[in-house]
Each structure stands twice: as structure tokens, then as C-alpha cells.
PDB file of C-alpha atoms in Angstrom:
ATOM      1  CA  MET C 295      73.293 145.966  42.184  1.00 46.00           C
ATOM      2  CA  LEU C 296      73.403 142.249  40.985  1.00 48.00           C
ATOM      3  CA  ASP C 297      70.042 141.904  42.884  1.00 53.00           C
ATOM      4  CA  GLU C 298      68.234 144.202  41.311  1.00 56.00           C
ATOM      5  CA  GLN C 299      69.316 143.324  37.804  1.00 52.00           C
ATOM      6  CA  TYR C 300      68.748 139.547  38.691  1.00 52.00           C
ATOM      7  CA  ASN C 301      65.090 140.339  40.062  1.00 56.00           C
ATOM      8  CA  LEU C 302      64.684 142.796  36.793  1.00 54.00           C
ATOM      9  CA  VAL C 303      64.784 139.629  35.101  1.00 53.00           C
ATOM     10  CA  LEU C 304      62.881 137.323  36.534  1.00 53.00           C
ATOM     11  CA  GLN C 305      59.599 139.829  36.060  1.00 54.00           C
ATOM     12  CA  GLU C 306      60.272 140.773  32.597  1.00 51.00           C
ATOM     13  CA  HIS C 307      60.651 136.983  31.814  1.00 50.00           C
ATOM     14  CA  GLN C 308      58.121 135.492  33.941  1.00 49.00           C
ATOM     15  CA  VAL C 309      61.165 133.458  35.398  1.00 48.00           C
ATOM     16  CA  ALA C 310      58.925 133.027  38.365  1.00 51.00           C
ATOM     17  CA  ASP C 311      57.507 130.221  36.333  1.00 57.00           C
ATOM     18  CA  LEU C 312      61.182 128.587  35.883  1.00 60.00           C
ATOM     19  CA  ASN C 313      61.590 125.213  37.439  1.00 63.00           C
ATOM     20  CA  GLU C 314      64.050 124.307  39.940  1.00 67.00           C
ATOM     21  CA  GLU C 315      67.044 123.493  36.753  1.00 63.00           C
ATOM     22  CA  GLN C 316      66.273 126.329  35.078  1.00 63.00           C
ATOM     23  CA  GLN C 317      66.458 128.402  38.411  1.00 66.00           C
ATOM     24  CA  GLY C 318      70.020 127.275  39.351  1.00 68.00           C
ATOM     25  CA  ILE C 319      71.072 128.052  35.754  1.00 65.00           C
ATOM     26  CA  LEU C 320      69.865 131.609  36.097  1.00 65.00           C
ATOM     27  CA  GLU C 321      71.374 131.774  39.728  1.00 69.00           C
ATOM     28  CA  GLN C 322      74.175 130.649  38.500  1.00 68.00           C
ATOM     29  CA  GLY C 323      74.937 133.146  35.915  1.00 65.00           C
ATOM     30  CA  VAL C 324      74.488 135.597  38.548  1.00 67.00           C
ATOM     31  CA  GLN C 325      77.222 134.109  40.921  1.00 70.00           C
ATOM     32  CA  TYR C 326      79.713 133.865  37.412  1.00 67.00           C
ATOM     33  CA  LEU C 327      78.888 137.762  37.061  1.00 66.00           C
ATOM     34  CA  GLU C 328      79.440 138.766  40.900  1.00 71.00           C
ATOM     35  CA  ASP C 329      82.641 136.181  40.333  1.00 72.00           C
ATOM     36  CA  PHE C 330      83.521 139.015  37.843  1.00 67.00           C
ATOM     37  CA  TYR C 331      82.964 142.035  39.272  1.00 68.00           C
ATOM     38  CA  GLN C 332      84.908 140.833  42.092  1.00 73.00           C
ATOM     39  CA  ALA C 333      88.089 139.171  39.876  1.00 71.00           C
ATOM     40  CA  LEU C 334      87.299 142.826  38.490  1.00 68.00           C
ATOM     41  CA  GLU C 335      87.834 144.853  41.784  1.00 70.00           C
ATOM     42  CA  GLU C 336      90.819 142.824  42.225  1.00 73.00           C
ATOM     43  CA  ASN C 337      92.742 143.549  39.492  1.00 67.00           C
ATOM     44  CA  LYS C 338      92.916 139.589  37.722  1.00 67.00           C
ATOM     45  CA  THR C 339      95.105 139.733  34.462  1.00 66.00           C
ATOM     46  CA  THR C 340      92.805 139.266  31.150  1.00 61.00           C
ATOM     47  CA  ASP C 341      93.122 135.787  31.423  1.00 63.00           C
ATOM     48  CA  GLU C 342      92.027 135.446  34.643  1.00 66.00           C
ATOM     49  CA  LEU C 343      88.573 137.273  33.840  1.00 64.00           C
ATOM     50  CA  PHE C 344      88.060 135.113  30.670  1.00 62.00           C
ATOM     51  CA  ASP C 345      88.452 132.263  32.777  1.00 64.00           C
ATOM     52  CA  ILE C 346      85.755 133.688  34.459  1.00 64.00           C
ATOM     53  CA  LEU C 347      84.092 134.668  31.964  1.00 62.00           C
ATOM     54  CA  SER C 348      84.097 131.664  29.846  1.00 62.00           C
ATOM     55  CA  GLN C 349      83.076 129.129  32.553  1.00 61.00           C
ATOM     56  CA  GLY C 350      79.396 129.657  32.104  1.00 56.00           C
ATOM     57  CA  LEU C 351      78.723 133.372  31.059  1.00 53.00           C
ATOM     58  CA  TYR C 352      78.481 131.861  27.676  1.00 57.00           C
ATOM     59  CA  ASP C 353      75.187 129.434  28.186  1.00 57.00           C
ATOM     60  CA  PHE C 354      73.787 132.323  30.850  1.00 56.00           C
ATOM     61  CA  SER C 355      73.667 134.500  28.043  1.00 55.00           C
ATOM     62  CA  ALA C 356      72.540 131.615  25.491  1.00 56.00           C
ATOM     63  CA  TYR C 357      69.852 131.655  27.764  1.00 55.00           C
ATOM     64  CA  ILE C 358      68.671 134.163  28.513  1.00 53.00           C
ATOM     65  CA  SER C 359      68.031 135.474  25.059  1.00 53.00           C
ATOM     66  CA  SER C 360      66.516 132.302  24.455  1.00 51.00           C
ATOM     67  CA  LEU C 361      63.285 134.144  26.788  1.00 51.00           C
ATOM     68  CA  TYR C 362      63.791 136.821  24.878  1.00 46.00           C
ATOM     69  CA  ASP C 363      63.439 135.490  21.982  1.00 49.00           C
ATOM     70  CA  TYR C 364      60.959 132.635  22.520  1.00 45.00           C
ATOM     71  CA  GLY C 365      58.760 133.587  25.964  1.00 45.00           C
ATOM     72  CA  THR C 366      58.968 131.964  28.806  1.00 44.00           C
ATOM     73  CA  PRO C 367      59.368 128.187  29.941  1.00 43.00           C
ATOM     74  CA  SER C 368      56.394 127.247  30.872  1.00 38.00           C
ATOM     75  CA  THR C 369      54.017 128.558  27.418  1.00 33.00           C
ATOM     76  CA  ARG C 370      57.772 126.799  25.822  1.00 37.00           C
ATOM     77  CA  GLY C 371      58.856 124.436  28.311  1.00 35.00           C
ATOM     78  CA  GLN C 372      60.902 122.322  26.080  1.00 33.00           C
ATOM     79  CA  ILE C 373      62.373 125.083  23.968  1.00 35.00           C
ATOM     80  CA  ARG C 374      65.662 124.829  25.761  1.00 39.00           C
ATOM     81  CA  ILE C 375      69.699 125.650  25.592  1.00 38.00           C
ATOM     82  CA  ILE C 376      70.719 122.219  23.689  1.00 38.00           C
ATOM     83  CA  LEU C 377      74.185 123.136  22.361  1.00 43.00           C
ATOM     84  CA  SER C 378      75.950 125.469  24.735  1.00 52.00           C
ATOM     85  CA  ILE C 379      78.876 126.778  23.075  1.00 57.00           C
ATOM     86  CA  ASP C 380      81.494 125.039  25.102  1.00 61.00           C
ATOM     87  CA  PHE C 381      79.746 122.273  23.341  1.00 64.00           C
ATOM     88  CA  GLN C 382      80.133 123.790  19.718  1.00 64.00           C
ATOM     89  CA  LYS C 383      84.200 124.747  20.655  1.00 68.00           C
ATOM     90  CA  ALA C 384      84.364 121.115  21.426  1.00 70.00           C
ATOM     91  CA  PHE C 385      82.878 119.688  17.667  1.00 72.00           C
ATOM     92  CA  MET C 386      84.717 122.229  16.158  1.00 71.00           C
ATOM     93  CA  ASN C 387      88.182 120.957  17.678  1.00 72.00           C
ATOM     94  CA  PHE C 388      87.034 117.432  17.020  1.00 75.00           C
ATOM     95  CA  ILE C 389      85.968 118.347  13.621  1.00 75.00           C
ATOM     96  CA  ALA C 390      89.298 120.065  12.457  1.00 73.00           C
ATOM     97  CA  GLY C 391      90.628 116.431  13.830  1.00 72.00           C
ATOM     98  CA  SER C 392      88.901 114.347  11.931  1.00 72.00           C
ATOM     99  CA  VAL C 393      89.334 116.459   8.508  1.00 72.00           C
ATOM    100  CA  GLY C 394      93.203 116.751   9.838  1.00 67.00           C
ATOM    101  CA  ALA C 395      93.199 112.635   9.727  1.00 68.00           C
ATOM    102  CA  LEU C 396      90.995 112.845   6.801  1.00 68.00           C
ATOM    103  CA  LEU C 397      93.570 114.756   4.621  1.00 67.00           C
ATOM    104  CA  GLY C 398      96.264 112.755   6.741  1.00 65.00           C
ATOM    105  CA  ALA C 399      95.250 109.312   5.625  1.00 64.00           C
ATOM    106  CA  THR C 400      95.030 108.885   2.309  1.00 63.00           C
ATOM    107  CA  GLY C 401      96.649 105.672   0.532  1.00 59.00           C
ATOM    108  CA  MET C 402      99.419 107.801  -1.176  1.00 60.00           C
ATOM    109  CA  PHE C 403     100.577 108.309   2.595  1.00 69.00           C
ATOM    110  CA  THR C 404     100.401 104.651   2.558  1.00 67.00           C
ATOM    111  CA  THR C 405     101.881 103.581  -0.182  1.00 65.00           C
ATOM    112  CA  LEU C 406     104.657 106.050   0.504  1.00 69.00           C
ATOM    113  CA  VAL C 407     105.272 104.661   4.099  1.00 71.00           C
ATOM    114  CA  SER C 408     105.314 100.897   2.456  1.00 69.00           C
ATOM    115  CA  MET C 409     108.213 101.617  -0.025  1.00 69.00           C
ATOM    116  CA  LEU C 410     109.984 103.161   2.963  1.00 72.00           C
ATOM    117  CA  VAL C 411     110.098 100.090   5.149  1.00 71.00           C
ATOM    118  CA  ALA C 412     109.995  97.608   2.001  1.00 68.00           C
ATOM    119  CA  ALA C 413     113.976  97.561   1.887  1.00 65.00           C
ATOM    120  CA  THR C 414     113.767  95.812   5.608  1.00 69.00           C
ATOM    121  CA  LEU C 415     111.173  94.172   6.171  1.00 68.00           C
ATOM    122  CA  PRO C 416     109.581  90.797   5.036  1.00 68.00           C
ATOM    123  CA  VAL C 417     106.954  91.454   1.762  1.00 66.00           C
ATOM    124  CA  ALA C 418     104.363  89.629   3.979  1.00 70.00           C
ATOM    125  CA  TRP C 419     104.556  92.719   6.861  1.00 75.00           C
ATOM    126  CA  ILE C 420     105.009  95.182   4.521  1.00 72.00           C
ATOM    127  CA  PRO C 421     101.023  96.497   4.920  1.00 73.00           C
ATOM    128  CA  VAL C 422     101.139  96.230   8.180  1.00 79.00           C
ATOM    129  CA  VAL C 423     103.785  98.031   9.156  1.00 80.00           C
ATOM    130  CA  GLY C 424     103.199 100.716   6.586  1.00 78.00           C
ATOM    131  CA  GLN C 425      99.169 101.442   8.126  1.00 79.00           C
ATOM    132  CA  ALA C 426     100.429 101.183  11.559  1.00 83.00           C
ATOM    133  CA  ILE C 427     103.274 103.584  10.739  1.00 82.00           C
ATOM    134  CA  THR C 428     100.669 106.104   9.207  1.00 80.00           C
ATOM    135  CA  ILE C 429      97.965 105.770  11.940  1.00 82.00           C
ATOM    136  CA  ALA C 430     100.215 106.512  14.342  1.00 85.00           C
ATOM    137  CA  VAL C 431     101.587 109.391  12.368  1.00 83.00           C
ATOM    138  CA  VAL C 432      98.053 110.484  11.506  1.00 82.00           C
ATOM    139  CA  ALA C 433      96.785 110.561  15.056  1.00 83.00           C
ATOM    140  CA  LEU C 434      99.489 112.283  16.197  1.00 84.00           C
ATOM    141  CA  ALA C 435      98.709 114.950  12.914  1.00 82.00           C
ATOM    142  CA  THR C 436      95.110 114.976  14.340  1.00 82.00           C
ATOM    143  CA  PHE C 437      95.726 115.519  17.737  1.00 83.00           C
ATOM    144  CA  LEU C 438      97.704 118.506  16.488  1.00 83.00           C
ATOM    145  CA  ALA C 439      95.465 119.542  14.111  1.00 80.00           C
ATOM    146  CA  ALA C 440      92.198 119.712  17.077  1.00 81.00           C
ATOM    147  CA  TYR C 441      94.885 121.421  19.447  1.00 82.00           C
ATOM    148  CA  PHE C 442      95.777 124.566  17.292  1.00 80.00           C
ATOM    149  CA  TRP C 443      92.568 125.147  15.807  1.00 77.00           C
ATOM    150  CA  ASP C 444      91.157 125.024  19.414  1.00 75.00           C
ATOM    151  CA  LYS C 445      94.071 127.514  20.445  1.00 76.00           C
ATOM    152  CA  TYR C 446      93.566 129.993  17.218  1.00 73.00           C
ATOM    153  CA  VAL C 447      90.077 129.801  15.915  1.00 68.00           C
ATOM    154  CA  THR C 448      87.443 128.390  18.397  1.00 64.00           C
ATOM    155  CA  SER C 449      88.845 130.452  21.083  1.00 61.00           C
ATOM    156  CA  ASN C 450      87.603 133.409  19.155  1.00 57.00           C
ATOM    157  CA  MET C 451      84.118 132.686  19.338  1.00 54.00           C
ATOM    158  CA  ARG C 452      81.811 135.175  21.459  1.00 49.00           C
ATOM    159  CA  PHE C 453      78.598 135.768  22.759  1.00 41.00           C
ATOM    160  CA  GLU C 454      77.404 136.652  18.884  1.00 44.00           C
ATOM    161  CA  ASN C 455      77.364 132.766  18.523  1.00 48.00           C
ATOM    162  CA  MET C 456      74.777 132.387  21.275  1.00 47.00           C
ATOM    163  CA  TYR C 457      71.683 132.832  18.738  1.00 46.00           C
ATOM    164  CA  TRP C 458      73.031 130.478  16.479  1.00 50.00           C
ATOM    165  CA  ASN C 459      72.641 128.285  19.798  1.00 50.00           C
ATOM    166  CA  VAL C 460      69.153 129.157  20.533  1.00 48.00           C
ATOM    167  CA  ALA C 461      68.219 128.485  17.114  1.00 48.00           C
ATOM    168  CA  LYS C 462      70.194 124.923  16.848  1.00 50.00           C
ATOM    169  CA  GLY C 463      68.553 124.240  20.173  1.00 48.00           C
ATOM    170  CA  LEU C 464      64.740 123.953  18.326  1.00 46.00           C
ATOM    171  CA  PHE C 465      66.021 121.086  16.437  1.00 44.00           C
ATOM    172  CA  VAL C 466      68.714 119.424  18.008  1.00 45.00           C
ATOM    173  CA  PRO C 467      67.723 116.433  20.724  1.00 43.00           C
ATOM    174  CA  ASN C 468      69.208 117.369  24.545  1.00 43.00           C
ATOM    175  CA  PHE C 469      72.309 116.520  24.535  1.00 42.00           C
ATOM    176  CA  ASP C 470      72.290 117.771  28.476  1.00 42.00           C
ATOM    177  CA  LEU C 471      70.086 114.811  29.587  1.00 39.00           C
ATOM    178  CA  TRP C 472      72.520 112.670  28.576  1.00 36.00           C
ATOM    179  CA  ILE C 473      75.228 113.363  30.317  1.00 35.00           C
TER     180      ILE C 473
ATOM    181  CA  MET P 268      84.766  90.688   7.499  1.00 76.00           C
ATOM    182  CA  ARG P 269      85.549  93.551   5.690  1.00 77.00           C
ATOM    183  CA  LYS P 270      81.748  94.628   6.178  1.00 81.00           C
ATOM    184  CA  CYS P 271      81.606  93.884  10.054  1.00 85.00           C
ATOM    185  CA  LEU P 272      84.899  95.738  10.507  1.00 85.00           C
ATOM    186  CA  VAL P 273      83.667  99.250   8.460  1.00 86.00           C
ATOM    187  CA  SER P 274      80.661  98.599  10.895  1.00 88.00           C
ATOM    188  CA  ILE P 275      83.211  98.446  14.567  1.00 89.00           C
ATOM    189  CA  PHE P 276      85.533 101.808  12.777  1.00 88.00           C
ATOM    190  CA  LEU P 277      82.178 103.561  12.197  1.00 87.00           C
ATOM    191  CA  VAL P 278      80.268 103.105  15.613  1.00 89.00           C
ATOM    192  CA  VAL P 279      83.840 103.717  17.458  1.00 90.00           C
ATOM    193  CA  PHE P 280      84.180 106.764  15.602  1.00 86.00           C
ATOM    194  CA  ILE P 281      80.523 107.698  15.792  1.00 86.00           C
ATOM    195  CA  VAL P 282      80.187 106.556  19.561  1.00 88.00           C
ATOM    196  CA  GLY P 283      84.303 107.561  20.092  1.00 87.00           C
ATOM    197  CA  GLY P 284      83.425 110.828  18.422  1.00 84.00           C
ATOM    198  CA  LEU P 285      80.493 112.341  20.268  1.00 83.00           C
ATOM    199  CA  ALA P 286      81.654 111.122  23.682  1.00 86.00           C
ATOM    200  CA  SER P 287      84.424 112.779  23.692  1.00 84.00           C
ATOM    201  CA  ILE P 288      82.837 116.308  22.307  1.00 80.00           C
ATOM    202  CA  LEU P 289      80.748 115.841  25.234  1.00 78.00           C
ATOM    203  CA  LEU P 290      83.326 115.097  27.519  1.00 79.00           C
ATOM    204  CA  GLN P 291      85.526 117.944  26.689  1.00 77.00           C
ATOM    205  CA  SER P 292      82.277 120.502  25.869  1.00 71.00           C
ATOM    206  CA  ARG P 293      81.005 120.304  29.469  1.00 72.00           C
ATOM    207  CA  ARG P 294      84.894 119.255  31.381  1.00 74.00           C
ATOM    208  CA  GLY P 295      87.456 120.713  28.908  1.00 74.00           C
ATOM    209  CA  HIS P 296      90.539 119.333  27.643  1.00 77.00           C
ATOM    210  CA  THR P 297      90.805 116.225  30.082  1.00 83.00           C
ATOM    211  CA  LEU P 298      92.028 112.658  30.244  1.00 87.00           C
ATOM    212  CA  PRO P 299      89.649 110.915  29.184  1.00 88.00           C
ATOM    213  CA  SER P 300      88.302 113.167  26.612  1.00 85.00           C
ATOM    214  CA  MET P 301      91.991 112.642  24.962  1.00 85.00           C
ATOM    215  CA  LEU P 302      91.723 109.109  24.911  1.00 89.00           C
ATOM    216  CA  LEU P 303      87.912 109.145  23.890  1.00 88.00           C
ATOM    217  CA  GLN P 304      89.206 110.942  21.466  1.00 86.00           C
ATOM    218  CA  ALA P 305      92.106 108.904  20.294  1.00 88.00           C
ATOM    219  CA  VAL P 306      90.100 106.145  20.321  1.00 90.00           C
ATOM    220  CA  ALA P 307      87.757 108.004  17.351  1.00 88.00           C
ATOM    221  CA  MET P 308      90.212 109.324  15.796  1.00 86.00           C
ATOM    222  CA  TRP P 309      91.847 105.567  15.600  1.00 88.00           C
ATOM    223  CA  GLY P 310      88.394 104.199  14.467  1.00 88.00           C
ATOM    224  CA  VAL P 311      88.142 106.972  11.157  1.00 84.00           C
ATOM    225  CA  ILE P 312      92.058 106.288  10.533  1.00 83.00           C
ATOM    226  CA  SER P 313      91.959 102.561  10.446  1.00 84.00           C
ATOM    227  CA  LEU P 314      88.401 103.099   8.211  1.00 84.00           C
ATOM    228  CA  ILE P 315      90.024 105.235   5.649  1.00 79.00           C
ATOM    229  CA  GLY P 316      93.547 103.238   6.271  1.00 78.00           C
ATOM    230  CA  MET P 317      91.523  99.471   5.623  1.00 80.00           C
ATOM    231  CA  ILE P 318      88.767 101.100   2.199  1.00 78.00           C
ATOM    232  CA  THR P 319      92.627 102.049   0.487  1.00 74.00           C
ATOM    233  CA  ASN P 320      94.611 100.155   0.523  1.00 74.00           C
ATOM    234  CA  PRO P 321      94.635  96.367  -0.367  1.00 73.00           C
ATOM    235  CA  PRO P 322      92.996  93.784   1.631  1.00 77.00           C
ATOM    236  CA  MET P 323      94.927  91.757   4.572  1.00 80.00           C
ATOM    237  CA  THR P 324      94.461  87.957   5.901  1.00 83.00           C
ATOM    238  CA  LYS P 325      93.358  88.104   9.079  1.00 85.00           C
ATOM    239  CA  LYS P 326      96.086  87.692  11.150  1.00 85.00           C
ATOM    240  CA  GLN P 327      97.905  90.619   9.472  1.00 83.00           C
ATOM    241  CA  THR P 328      94.165  92.646  10.134  1.00 85.00           C
ATOM    242  CA  ILE P 329      94.508  91.269  13.795  1.00 87.00           C
ATOM    243  CA  LEU P 330      97.961  91.634  14.160  1.00 86.00           C
ATOM    244  CA  LEU P 331      97.472  95.723  12.599  1.00 85.00           C
ATOM    245  CA  HIS P 332      95.253  96.610  15.153  1.00 87.00           C
ATOM    246  CA  SER P 333      96.426  95.230  18.265  1.00 89.00           C
ATOM    247  CA  ILE P 334      99.434  96.941  17.629  1.00 88.00           C
ATOM    248  CA  THR P 335      97.622 100.458  16.353  1.00 88.00           C
ATOM    249  CA  LEU P 336      95.040 100.769  19.354  1.00 90.00           C
ATOM    250  CA  PRO P 337      97.313 100.591  22.385  1.00 91.00           C
ATOM    251  CA  LEU P 338     100.127 103.155  19.862  1.00 90.00           C
ATOM    252  CA  VAL P 339      96.982 105.800  19.896  1.00 89.00           C
ATOM    253  CA  LEU P 340      96.268 105.643  22.785  1.00 91.00           C
ATOM    254  CA  LEU P 341      99.545 106.281  23.753  1.00 91.00           C
ATOM    255  CA  ILE P 342      99.900 109.045  21.532  1.00 89.00           C
ATOM    256  CA  GLY P 343      96.636 110.246  22.844  1.00 88.00           C
ATOM    257  CA  LEU P 344      98.522 110.353  26.525  1.00 90.00           C
ATOM    258  CA  LEU P 345     101.348 112.035  25.410  1.00 89.00           C
ATOM    259  CA  MET P 346      99.795 115.146  23.390  1.00 86.00           C
ATOM    260  CA  TRP P 347      97.663 115.389  26.553  1.00 86.00           C
ATOM    261  CA  PHE P 348     100.440 115.889  29.148  1.00 86.00           C
ATOM    262  CA  VAL P 349     102.683 118.107  26.033  1.00 85.00           C
ATOM    263  CA  LEU P 350      99.173 120.174  25.758  1.00 83.00           C
ATOM    264  CA  TYR P 351      97.239 120.189  28.362  1.00 80.00           C
ATOM    265  CA  ALA P 352      98.590 118.995  31.386  1.00 76.00           C
TER     266      ALA P 352
END
């Protein structure tokens, strides 16, 4: 059945024009589907099933949706899925951490820490110690903010975001080529 | 020196952050991505701290950042072990 679906995709989207890399993406997507069906038959847990899906089905689906929306790669060879959903997740997690840093590293907090250590240290070193403690505390808060954001917000991102992926792919440089 | 430090912190934040994001999007939460995130966070926090606090002497500045960079990397390492390892 999967082979039939794969061939249907090839016909509908003239994927014969795909280059080797793009062909590989499609085949990889089919492989993910096969792994998923296999896992279903083995009665894996929901978490395990989701892990399999998240390994690559998002990218695959986004790629297919781009073919639907923007034509064949041969005529629009420069149009690619640039930002995968994993990239969006990572970006949002990082921003969450950065916002945590911005909120935490205020001058008021630094001043408060400086005041707390003022009683025990020579005056000249108060700013150094105050800032060092502030940076350590804020760094800790940053990691925790990114972690909880990842756990409770971006983990709920689903397929509906893939069209946003495609739209952004038109305007953003191809990060895929950088790594 | 202040302008130079601002430039350094900004570059560290942007380059470190982008590298961390790319790594995380490709390989998930790995130790290198966490450490890169730590370096990026160190950059932005130091930048904010420098802007919002009274100017320091050169000696104080060097001391501060030679303490905080390893400290933040250590925190990143610990967080990776606690949260993801």
C-alpha cells in the first residue's frame, strides 16, 4: 500500500523531476511512514509512536505540502522547505530562554545582589561579585525557561504549522545548506 | 573598550544562538547545543549587565568575565545532565 501511495505522489507532483537529494527526502518520508505502521502493529506506546513521527514526518509533510502549493521543483527549483518544524521549535525554545534572560538580568536585580554582598566584601569588588552572581542565577533561569517552554509549548506544535513553514521558506535563506 | 565589549557580546549572542538553534533542530538536545546556548546566554546577560550597571575598571571587567564564562558553561553542563542526559 505504501508503494502505491509513493507512486501516486510521484505522479501527482511530477517528482520524476526531483534531484537526488529531493528524491532521498521523499524516500526517507516513506521510510518514516513504514516505521510508524510497523510500530503501530507492535503496539508501541503513544510516546514511542510520537517519537517515530517526530523524527522526520514533519519535514516530509512540509515538503509534500510545498509541492502541492508551489508546483514542481523543476519549475521552482529554488523553493525549498527552509525552516523545518524542528528549527521552529529550537528557535522558539531559544527565544524563550532569551526572554528569561532579559527579564532576569535587570539592573535592579544586580543592584539587589550587590547590596546583599556589600556587608561582607571590600567595596571595590561589589559590582564584580554582584554581576557574577546575577549572571549565574539568570543563566540558570534561562535554561529552565527554555526547558519548560520546550516541554509544555513547542512539544504541542503539530502539522498545522507546516504551511507557515512553507510560507517562510520563500523568504528566508536556506539554512539547510549551511550545515 | 565599552563599544568593543558590546560588539563582542552581541556577536557571541547571535552566532552562538544561531549555532545552538541549528544544532538543536538537527540533533535534538545535545551537550554541544546546550553549551552553545550557555555561551550565547552569557553574551546577552553580560551585555545587559554592562549596560545597566556602573562602568567597571579593566581589571574588574576581565575578572568578572573570566569567572562568569566558565560558571555559565558549568551551569549549562549541569542543566544538560539534569534535564536531558
